[in-house]
PDB file of C-alpha atoms in Angstrom:
ATOM      1  CA  MET G   1      31.518  67.737   2.875  1.00 79.00           C
ATOM      2  CA  GLU G   2      28.328  65.382   3.129  1.00 85.00           C
ATOM      3  CA  LEU G   3      30.779  63.089   1.113  1.00 85.00           C
ATOM      4  CA  LEU G   4      33.376  63.465   3.309  1.00 88.00           C
ATOM      5  CA  LYS G   5      31.162  62.618   6.082  1.00 88.00           C
ATOM      6  CA  LYS G   6      29.733  59.725   4.478  1.00 86.00           C
ATOM      7  CA  PHE G   7      33.164  58.195   3.652  1.00 84.00           C
ATOM      8  CA  SER G   8      34.800  58.904   6.480  1.00 88.00           C
ATOM      9  CA  LYS G   9      31.935  56.965   8.676  1.00 87.00           C
ATOM     10  CA  GLU G  10      31.386  54.279   6.144  1.00 87.00           C
ATOM     11  CA  GLN G  11      35.219  53.144   5.388  1.00 85.00           C
ATOM     12  CA  GLY G  12      36.315  54.088   9.325  1.00 88.00           C
ATOM     13  CA  ILE G  13      38.918  56.290   8.092  1.00 89.00           C
ATOM     14  CA  PRO G  14      39.415  59.866  10.233  1.00 92.00           C
ATOM     15  CA  ILE G  15      39.077  62.791   8.253  1.00 94.00           C
ATOM     16  CA  ILE G  16      39.489  66.059  10.159  1.00 96.00           C
ATOM     17  CA  ALA G  17      39.421  69.706   8.637  1.00 96.00           C
ATOM     18  CA  THR G  18      42.680  71.381   9.198  1.00 97.00           C
ATOM     19  CA  GLY G  19      43.499  73.826  11.651  1.00 96.00           C
ATOM     20  CA  ILE G  20      43.191  76.707   8.922  1.00 95.00           C
ATOM     21  CA  SER G  21      39.639  75.445   7.511  1.00 95.00           C
ATOM     22  CA  SER G  22      38.342  74.901  11.161  1.00 96.00           C
ATOM     23  CA  VAL G  23      39.111  78.748  12.078  1.00 95.00           C
ATOM     24  CA  GLY G  24      35.643  79.789  11.707  1.00 93.00           C
ATOM     25  CA  ARG G  25      34.268  77.464  14.665  1.00 93.00           C
ATOM     26  CA  TYR G  26      36.920  79.829  17.095  1.00 93.00           C
ATOM     27  CA  ALA G  27      37.462  83.088  15.448  1.00 93.00           C
ATOM     28  CA  VAL G  28      36.548  85.783  12.687  1.00 88.00           C
ATOM     29  CA  MET G  29      38.283  85.184   9.615  1.00 85.00           C
ATOM     30  CA  GLN G  30      37.344  85.254   5.761  1.00 78.00           C
ATOM     31  CA  ARG G  31      38.874  82.118   4.178  1.00 75.00           C
ATOM     32  CA  GLY G  32      39.281  81.115   0.593  1.00 76.00           C
ATOM     33  CA  ASP G  33      37.248  78.193  -1.247  1.00 84.00           C
ATOM     34  CA  ILE G  34      39.810  75.418  -0.497  1.00 91.00           C
ATOM     35  CA  PHE G  35      38.590  73.350   2.202  1.00 94.00           C
ATOM     36  CA  SER G  36      41.537  71.446   3.691  1.00 95.00           C
ATOM     37  CA  ILE G  37      41.597  68.208   5.521  1.00 95.00           C
ATOM     38  CA  TYR G  38      44.021  65.871   7.257  1.00 97.00           C
ATOM     39  CA  THR G  39      43.678  61.688   6.824  1.00 95.00           C
ATOM     40  CA  PRO G  40      46.101  58.998   7.357  1.00 95.00           C
ATOM     41  CA  ARG G  41      44.471  57.053   4.112  1.00 92.00           C
ATOM     42  CA  LEU G  42      44.911  59.287   1.008  1.00 91.00           C
ATOM     43  CA  ASP G  43      45.065  56.413  -1.031  1.00 90.00           C
ATOM     44  CA  ARG G  44      41.691  54.983  -0.168  1.00 88.00           C
ATOM     45  CA  ILE G  45      40.126  58.706  -0.417  1.00 87.00           C
ATOM     46  CA  LEU G  46      41.264  59.189  -3.955  1.00 86.00           C
ATOM     47  CA  LYS G  47      39.967  55.770  -5.366  1.00 85.00           C
ATOM     48  CA  LYS G  48      36.395  56.962  -3.805  1.00 81.00           C
ATOM     49  CA  LEU G  49      35.988  60.435  -4.156  1.00 83.00           C
ATOM     50  CA  PRO G  50      34.537  61.855  -7.312  1.00 83.00           C
ATOM     51  CA  GLY G  51      36.535  64.884  -9.152  1.00 80.00           C
ATOM     52  CA  SER G  52      40.461  64.952 -10.300  1.00 81.00           C
ATOM     53  CA  GLU G  53      43.551  66.235  -9.100  1.00 82.00           C
ATOM     54  CA  THR G  54      44.037  70.022 -10.354  1.00 82.00           C
ATOM     55  CA  ASP G  55      46.305  72.946  -9.410  1.00 82.00           C
ATOM     56  CA  ARG G  56      43.639  75.227 -11.195  1.00 84.00           C
ATOM     57  CA  PHE G  57      40.877  76.112  -8.818  1.00 86.00           C
ATOM     58  CA  PRO G  58      40.672  73.334  -6.446  1.00 88.00           C
ATOM     59  CA  ASN G  59      38.370  73.234  -3.614  1.00 90.00           C
ATOM     60  CA  LEU G  60      39.556  70.333  -1.769  1.00 92.00           C
ATOM     61  CA  GLU G  61      42.767  69.883  -0.505  1.00 93.00           C
ATOM     62  CA  ILE G  62      43.535  66.610   1.069  1.00 93.00           C
ATOM     63  CA  ILE G  63      46.945  66.335   3.425  1.00 96.00           C
ATOM     64  CA  GLU G  64      47.728  62.751   4.676  1.00 96.00           C
ATOM     65  CA  THR G  65      49.420  62.612   7.940  1.00 96.00           C
ATOM     66  CA  GLU G  66      49.677  59.938  10.871  1.00 94.00           C
ATOM     67  CA  ASP G  67      50.756  62.857  13.003  1.00 94.00           C
ATOM     68  CA  GLU G  68      48.773  62.306  16.110  1.00 92.00           C
ATOM     69  CA  LYS G  69      49.259  66.074  16.990  1.00 93.00           C
ATOM     70  CA  VAL G  70      46.745  66.978  14.401  1.00 94.00           C
ATOM     71  CA  TYR G  71      43.845  64.616  15.813  1.00 93.00           C
ATOM     72  CA  PHE G  72      44.476  65.470  19.069  1.00 93.00           C
ATOM     73  CA  ASP G  73      41.150  67.137  21.071  1.00 93.00           C
ATOM     74  CA  ALA G  74      39.399  67.192  17.744  1.00 95.00           C
ATOM     75  CA  ARG G  75      35.773  68.479  18.338  1.00 94.00           C
ATOM     76  CA  TYR G  76      32.916  66.485  16.493  1.00 94.00           C
ATOM     77  CA  GLU G  77      30.400  69.137  15.142  1.00 92.00           C
ATOM     78  CA  ASP G  78      27.429  68.812  12.917  1.00 88.00           C
ATOM     79  CA  GLY G  79      28.690  65.473  12.069  1.00 89.00           C
ATOM     80  CA  PHE G  80      32.428  66.622  10.977  1.00 93.00           C
ATOM     81  CA  TRP G  81      35.570  66.595  12.879  1.00 95.00           C
ATOM     82  CA  TRP G  82      37.062  69.762  13.402  1.00 96.00           C
ATOM     83  CA  ALA G  83      40.636  71.022  14.730  1.00 97.00           C
ATOM     84  CA  SER G  84      41.044  71.854  18.390  1.00 96.00           C
ATOM     85  CA  PRO G  85      41.142  75.565  19.020  1.00 96.00           C
ATOM     86  CA  VAL G  86      45.137  74.562  19.916  1.00 96.00           C
ATOM     87  CA  GLN G  87      45.656  73.029  16.543  1.00 97.00           C
ATOM     88  CA  VAL G  88      44.166  76.172  14.980  1.00 97.00           C
ATOM     89  CA  PHE G  89      46.292  78.465  16.931  1.00 97.00           C
ATOM     90  CA  MET G  90      49.428  76.820  15.969  1.00 96.00           C
ATOM     91  CA  GLU G  91      48.299  76.686  12.185  1.00 96.00           C
ATOM     92  CA  LEU G  92      47.438  80.222  12.423  1.00 96.00           C
ATOM     93  CA  MET G  93      50.545  81.352  14.411  1.00 97.00           C
ATOM     94  CA  SER G  94      52.739  79.518  11.268  1.00 96.00           C
ATOM     95  CA  GLY G  95      50.875  82.029   8.873  1.00 94.00           C
ATOM     96  CA  ASP G  96      51.137  85.658   7.665  1.00 94.00           C
ATOM     97  CA  LYS G  97      50.420  88.766   9.565  1.00 95.00           C
ATOM     98  CA  ARG G  98      46.449  88.639   9.222  1.00 93.00           C
ATOM     99  CA  ASP G  99      46.982  84.803  10.139  1.00 94.00           C
ATOM    100  CA  ARG G 100      48.475  85.522  13.684  1.00 95.00           C
ATOM    101  CA  GLU G 101      46.203  88.464  14.281  1.00 95.00           C
ATOM    102  CA  THR G 102      43.435  85.810  13.987  1.00 95.00           C
ATOM    103  CA  ALA G 103      45.560  83.447  16.011  1.00 96.00           C
ATOM    104  CA  GLU G 104      45.322  86.138  18.934  1.00 95.00           C
ATOM    105  CA  GLN G 105      41.085  85.874  19.193  1.00 95.00           C
ATOM    106  CA  VAL G 106      41.689  82.215  19.290  1.00 96.00           C
ATOM    107  CA  LYS G 107      44.344  82.850  22.248  1.00 95.00           C
ATOM    108  CA  VAL G 108      41.671  84.853  23.766  1.00 94.00           C
ATOM    109  CA  LEU G 109      38.925  82.050  23.327  1.00 92.00           C
ATOM    110  CA  LEU G 110      41.774  79.531  24.840  1.00 93.00           C
ATOM    111  CA  LEU G 111      42.556  81.378  28.103  1.00 93.00           C
ATOM    112  CA  LYS G 112      39.228  82.435  28.549  1.00 90.00           C
ATOM    113  CA  GLY G 113      38.301  78.825  28.621  1.00 83.00           C
ATOM    114  CA  ILE G 114      41.283  78.165  31.026  1.00 84.00           C
ATOM    115  CA  LYS G 115      40.029  80.767  33.412  1.00 82.00           C
ATOM    116  CA  GLN G 116      36.212  79.455  33.301  1.00 81.00           C
ATOM    117  CA  ARG G 117      37.625  75.948  34.551  1.00 78.00           C
ATOM    118  CA  ASN G 118      39.754  77.248  37.191  1.00 78.00           C
ATOM    119  CA  ASP G 119      36.926  79.432  38.315  1.00 78.00           C
ATOM    120  CA  LYS G 120      34.746  76.480  38.541  1.00 75.00           C
ATOM    121  CA  SER G 121      37.412  74.280  40.709  1.00 69.00           C
ATOM    122  CA  THR G 122      38.243  76.991  42.686  1.00 65.00           C
ATOM    123  CA  SER G 123      34.286  77.505  43.777  1.00 64.00           C
ATOM    124  CA  SER G 124      33.777  74.072  44.355  1.00 59.00           C
ATOM    125  CA  SER G 125      37.041  73.511  46.546  1.00 57.00           C
ATOM    126  CA  ASN G 126      36.111  76.474  48.765  1.00 60.00           C
ATOM    127  CA  SER G 127      32.948  74.359  49.975  1.00 56.00           C
ATOM    128  CA  PRO G 128      32.978  72.524  52.828  1.00 57.00           C
ATOM    129  CA  THR G 129      33.284  68.483  52.769  1.00 54.00           C
ATOM    130  CA  ARG G 130      30.660  67.008  54.711  1.00 59.00           C
ATOM    131  CA  LEU G 131      30.707  63.120  55.337  1.00 57.00           C
ATOM    132  CA  ILE G 132      28.463  60.748  57.146  1.00 57.00           C
ATOM    133  CA  VAL G 133      29.990  58.394  59.739  1.00 45.00           C
TER     134      VAL G 133
END
């Protein structure tokens, strides 16, 4: 991960964890050993990263995409970009039963955040507006 952080910063290439690899930020779920990322520049990453392509016991999956949806509302934490909770939810919902059950945890988190924002805006709109004229 440190190598990916450094490479992204030095090369100015976006690298973001997929929703599945970001799930631990928003819900409790045991994941496998493969860390998956999105990037629009696979060729440049492959030239710089040590290691080799393999089907046997990989620990990194790189998905090349310029689809702006996967990068939307990404969260920068611990020096790395993580998928938004909405992206995590969408990826989990397209998975198996266990993934969909975990998506419900993320959904609760999303709805709780929306409710908190609504409560804040409602409480501030109830206070009178005072002007000096």
